[in-house]
């Protein structure tokens, strides 16, 4: 598959994801007014801190789980849910700085009984499955059906809820379209189909809810991505809304990076991003794209 600019957009998506995570983590769980007061009107620099007391450029579970999923895909040379589960468990055992409750519960279930699918739960409509799915997108650009099958399998390991499924699939399809050279209008068309099926995802007018509920995340990300004209403006707008700012920032960074490309990422943000994470992302991105040439 030869797509002009694909590597730039793919690296932009993954690096944008990690930068959105690192930028947003500093203001996670704060309100927009609290952020404005604490950051001279606008938070736009990667400074660490926040409730997790991070170092500048340090990432959270969003990026860490995405990288763990990517490692699992590469180890299996495709998709094997048992391999995914092992990588998630190894990550949890590493004592990460933060773990979402639904993700922790799913991984602990696997540790205790070896099961690979979570039962449906009304309370599992969080954004944890959505936040980590980018490696699946990168590895399945040639095959939309394969993308959907792998997406739902990795999602249901921890999150088994129709709204989580719908948002994760829609945002993944948008990222695929952008990586392959599509436009924001194409993304809006995908969103229109989602909203037609699930009216709760409507984001115009923007409801201004920024929690970890996947509907709130979807609305916040789409509002930021479709009402700005640069990667920097998109991420700054999203994280300054507060709430689950690291995950919202990460997913917004994924879309914006896939659209604008790696070159659009401000140099000051790239310099701040944890060097080991950046190198791992750059290496993993190319390897995941190569899976498309091996038949998945």
Coordinates of C-alpha atoms in Angstrom, one line a residue:
X1 CA 0.0 0.0 0.0
X2 CA 1.6 3.3 -1.2
X3 CA -0.2 6.3 0.2
X4 CA 1.6 9.7 -0.1
X5 CA 2.2 11.2 3.3
X6 CA 1.0 8.1 5.2
X7 CA 4.0 7.8 7.5
X8 CA 3.8 11.5 8.5
X9 CA 0.2 11.2 9.3
X10 CA 0.6 7.9 11.2
X11 CA 3.4 9.3 13.3
X12 CA 1.5 12.5 13.7
X13 CA -1.5 10.5 15.0
X14 CA 0.5 8.5 17.5
X15 CA 2.8 11.3 18.7
X16 CA -0.2 13.7 18.7
X17 CA -2.0 11.1 20.9
X18 CA 0.9 11.0 23.4
X19 CA 1.3 14.8 23.5
X20 CA -2.4 15.3 24.0
X21 CA -2.1 12.8 26.9
X22 CA 0.9 14.6 28.5
X23 CA -0.6 18.1 27.9
X24 CA -4.0 17.2 29.3
X25 CA -2.7 15.2 32.3
X26 CA -1.6 18.5 34.0
X27 CA -5.2 19.7 34.2
X28 CA -7.1 16.5 34.5
X29 CA -10.2 16.8 36.8
X30 CA -10.0 20.6 36.8
X31 CA -12.8 22.8 35.5
X32 CA -12.2 25.2 32.7
X33 CA -12.3 28.2 35.1
X34 CA -9.9 26.5 37.4
X35 CA -7.5 25.9 34.5
X36 CA -7.7 29.5 33.4
X37 CA -6.9 30.8 36.9
X38 CA -4.0 28.4 37.4
X39 CA -2.4 28.9 33.9
X40 CA -2.7 32.6 33.3
X41 CA -5.8 32.2 31.1
X42 CA -4.8 29.2 29.0
X43 CA -2.9 26.0 29.5
X44 CA -0.7 25.4 26.4
X45 CA 2.7 24.1 27.6
X46 CA 3.7 20.6 28.7
X47 CA 4.7 21.2 32.3
X48 CA 3.8 18.0 34.2
X49 CA 2.3 18.2 37.6
X50 CA -1.4 17.7 38.0
X51 CA -3.0 15.4 40.5
X52 CA -0.6 12.6 39.4
X53 CA 2.4 14.9 40.0
X54 CA 3.9 13.9 36.6
X55 CA 7.2 15.0 35.2
X56 CA 7.0 17.3 32.2
X57 CA 6.4 15.0 29.2
X58 CA 5.4 12.0 31.2
X59 CA 2.4 10.1 29.8
X60 CA -0.4 8.2 31.5
X61 CA -2.4 5.0 31.0
X62 CA -3.8 6.3 27.7
X63 CA -0.4 6.1 25.9
X64 CA 0.9 3.2 28.0
X65 CA -2.1 0.9 27.2
X66 CA -1.9 1.9 23.5
X67 CA 1.7 0.9 23.4
X68 CA 1.0 -2.3 25.2
X69 CA -1.6 -3.2 22.6
X70 CA 0.8 -2.3 19.8
X71 CA 3.4 -4.6 21.3
X72 CA 0.9 -7.4 21.5
X73 CA -0.1 -7.0 17.8
X74 CA 3.6 -7.0 16.8
X75 CA 4.4 -10.1 18.9
X76 CA 1.5 -12.0 17.4
X77 CA 2.2 -10.6 13.9
X78 CA -1.5 -9.8 13.9
X79 CA -4.2 -10.2 16.5
X80 CA -4.3 -12.7 19.3
X81 CA -6.5 -11.7 22.3
X82 CA -4.5 -13.9 24.7
X83 CA -1.4 -12.0 23.7
X84 CA -3.2 -8.7 24.2
X85 CA -4.3 -9.8 27.6
X86 CA -0.8 -10.8 28.7
X87 CA 0.6 -7.5 27.6
X88 CA -2.1 -5.6 29.5
X89 CA -1.5 -7.7 32.6
X90 CA 2.3 -7.1 32.4
X91 CA 1.5 -3.4 32.2
X92 CA -0.7 -3.5 35.2
X93 CA 2.0 -5.4 37.2
X94 CA 4.5 -2.6 36.4
X95 CA 2.5 -0.4 38.8
X96 CA 1.6 2.4 36.3
X97 CA 0.9 5.9 37.6
X98 CA -2.8 5.6 36.8
X99 CA -5.3 2.9 35.8
X100 CA -8.9 3.3 35.0
X101 CA -11.3 1.3 37.2
X102 CA -12.9 -0.6 34.3
X103 CA -9.6 -1.4 32.7
X104 CA -8.2 -2.6 36.1
X105 CA -11.3 -4.8 36.7
X106 CA -11.0 -6.4 33.3
X107 CA -7.3 -7.1 33.6
X108 CA -7.7 -8.5 37.2
X109 CA -10.5 -10.7 35.9
X110 CA -8.2 -12.2 33.4
X111 CA -5.5 -12.7 36.0
X112 CA -7.9 -14.5 38.3
X113 CA -9.8 -16.8 35.8
X114 CA -8.2 -16.4 32.4
X115 CA -11.4 -15.1 30.7
X116 CA -10.9 -12.8 27.8
X117 CA -14.3 -11.1 27.5
X118 CA -16.1 -8.8 30.0
X119 CA -19.8 -9.3 30.6
X120 CA -22.0 -6.5 29.6
X121 CA -22.3 -3.8 32.3
X122 CA -24.3 -0.6 32.1
X123 CA -21.5 1.1 33.9
X124 CA -18.8 0.2 31.4
X125 CA -19.5 3.0 28.9
X126 CA -16.3 4.7 29.7
X127 CA -13.6 5.8 27.2
X128 CA -10.9 3.2 28.2
X129 CA -11.3 0.9 25.2
X130 CA -11.5 3.9 22.8
X131 CA -8.3 5.5 24.2
X132 CA -6.0 2.6 23.4
X133 CA -7.3 1.5 19.9
X134 CA -4.9 3.4 17.6
X135 CA -2.5 0.5 17.1
X136 CA -5.4 -1.5 15.7
X137 CA -6.2 1.3 13.3
X138 CA -2.6 1.4 12.1
X139 CA -2.3 -2.3 11.6
X140 CA -5.6 -2.7 9.6
X141 CA -5.6 0.2 7.1
X142 CA -6.2 -2.3 4.2
X143 CA -9.2 -4.0 5.7
X144 CA -12.2 -2.3 7.3
X145 CA -13.8 -5.6 8.4
X146 CA -10.6 -6.7 10.1
X147 CA -10.4 -3.3 11.8
X148 CA -13.9 -3.7 13.3
X149 CA -13.3 -7.3 14.4
X150 CA -10.0 -6.5 16.2
X151 CA -11.4 -3.3 17.7
X152 CA -14.4 -5.1 19.2
X153 CA -12.2 -7.9 20.5
X154 CA -9.7 -5.7 22.3
X155 CA -12.5 -3.4 23.5
X156 CA -14.6 -6.2 25.0
X157 CA -11.7 -7.4 27.1
X158 CA -12.5 -4.6 29.5
X159 CA -15.4 -2.6 28.1
X160 CA -18.5 -4.4 26.8
X161 CA -21.1 -1.7 26.1
X162 CA -22.8 -0.7 22.8
X163 CA -22.0 3.0 23.3
X164 CA -18.3 2.3 23.9
X165 CA -18.3 0.0 20.8
X166 CA -20.0 2.7 18.7
X167 CA -17.6 5.5 19.6
X168 CA -14.5 3.4 19.4
X169 CA -15.5 2.2 15.9
X170 CA -16.5 5.6 14.7
X171 CA -13.3 7.4 15.9
X172 CA -11.2 4.5 14.5
X173 CA -12.9 4.8 11.1
X174 CA -12.3 8.5 11.1
X175 CA -8.6 8.0 11.9
X176 CA -8.3 5.4 9.1
X177 CA -9.9 7.8 6.6
X178 CA -7.6 10.6 7.6
X179 CA -4.5 8.4 7.4
X180 CA -5.5 7.4 3.9
X181 CA -5.8 11.0 2.8
X182 CA -9.4 11.8 3.7
X183 CA -10.8 15.1 5.0
X184 CA -12.6 16.4 8.0
X185 CA -15.8 16.4 5.9
X186 CA -15.3 12.6 5.6
X187 CA -15.1 12.5 9.4
X188 CA -18.2 14.5 9.8
X189 CA -20.0 12.1 7.5
X190 CA -19.0 9.2 9.7
X191 CA -20.2 11.1 12.7
X192 CA -23.5 11.9 11.1
X193 CA -24.1 8.1 10.7
X194 CA -23.2 7.5 14.4
X195 CA -25.5 10.3 15.5
X196 CA -28.3 8.9 13.4
X197 CA -27.9 5.6 15.1
X198 CA -27.3 7.0 18.6
X199 CA -28.7 10.5 19.1
X200 CA -26.9 10.8 22.4
X201 CA -23.7 11.5 20.6
X202 CA -24.9 14.8 19.2
X203 CA -22.2 17.4 19.8
X204 CA -23.8 20.5 18.2
X205 CA -24.5 22.6 20.2
X206 CA -21.6 21.3 22.4
X207 CA -23.0 20.1 25.7
X208 CA -19.8 21.0 27.6
X209 CA -19.5 17.7 29.5
X210 CA -15.9 16.4 29.8
X211 CA -16.1 13.3 32.0
X212 CA -14.7 9.8 31.2
X213 CA -18.1 8.7 29.9
X214 CA -17.5 7.8 26.2
X215 CA -20.3 10.0 25.0
X216 CA -18.8 13.1 26.7
X217 CA -15.4 12.2 25.3
X218 CA -16.7 11.8 21.8
X219 CA -18.6 15.1 21.9
X220 CA -15.6 17.0 23.3
X221 CA -13.1 15.6 20.8
X222 CA -15.4 16.2 17.8
X223 CA -16.1 19.8 19.1
X224 CA -12.4 20.5 19.3
X225 CA -11.4 18.8 16.1
X226 CA -14.1 20.3 13.8
X227 CA -14.0 23.9 15.2
X228 CA -10.2 24.5 15.0
X229 CA -7.8 24.9 12.1
X230 CA -4.5 23.5 13.5
X231 CA -3.3 20.6 15.6
X232 CA -2.1 23.0 18.3
X233 CA -5.3 24.9 18.5
X234 CA -7.3 21.6 18.6
X235 CA -5.3 20.2 21.6
X236 CA -5.2 23.5 23.5
X237 CA -9.0 23.9 23.1
X238 CA -9.8 20.4 24.2
X239 CA -7.5 20.2 27.2
X240 CA -8.6 23.6 28.5
X241 CA -12.1 22.3 28.8
X242 CA -10.9 20.2 31.7
X243 CA -12.4 17.0 33.1
X244 CA -10.9 13.9 31.6
X245 CA -8.4 16.1 29.9
X246 CA -5.6 13.5 29.3
X247 CA -7.9 11.1 27.5
X248 CA -9.8 13.8 25.6
X249 CA -6.6 15.4 24.6
X250 CA -5.1 12.1 23.5
X251 CA -8.0 11.2 21.2
X252 CA -8.2 14.7 19.8
X253 CA -4.4 14.5 19.2
X254 CA -4.9 11.2 17.3
X255 CA -7.4 12.8 14.9
X256 CA -5.5 16.0 14.5
X257 CA -2.2 14.3 14.0
X258 CA -3.7 12.0 11.4
X259 CA -5.2 15.0 9.6
X260 CA -2.4 17.6 9.9
X261 CA 0.7 15.2 10.0
X262 CA 3.7 15.0 12.2
X263 CA 5.1 18.3 10.8
X264 CA 2.2 20.2 12.5
X265 CA 3.2 19.2 16.0
X266 CA 4.9 22.2 17.7
X267 CA 8.6 21.5 18.3
X268 CA 8.4 22.6 21.9
X269 CA 5.9 19.8 22.6
X270 CA 8.0 17.2 20.9
X271 CA 11.0 18.3 22.8
X272 CA 9.1 17.9 26.1
X273 CA 7.6 14.5 25.3
X274 CA 9.4 11.7 27.2
X275 CA 12.2 10.6 24.9
X276 CA 11.8 6.9 25.5
X277 CA 8.1 7.1 24.7
X278 CA 8.8 9.1 21.6
X279 CA 11.3 6.6 20.3
X280 CA 9.0 3.7 21.1
X281 CA 6.1 5.4 19.3
X282 CA 8.2 6.1 16.2
X283 CA 9.5 2.5 16.0
X284 CA 6.1 1.0 16.7
X285 CA 4.2 3.1 14.2
X286 CA 6.3 1.9 11.3
X287 CA 6.2 -1.7 12.5
X288 CA 2.4 -1.6 12.8
X289 CA 2.0 -0.1 9.3
X290 CA 4.2 -3.0 8.0
X291 CA 1.6 -5.5 9.3
X292 CA -0.7 -4.2 6.5
X293 CA 1.7 -5.7 4.0
X294 CA 1.7 -9.1 5.7
X295 CA -2.0 -9.9 5.4
X296 CA -2.8 -9.1 9.0

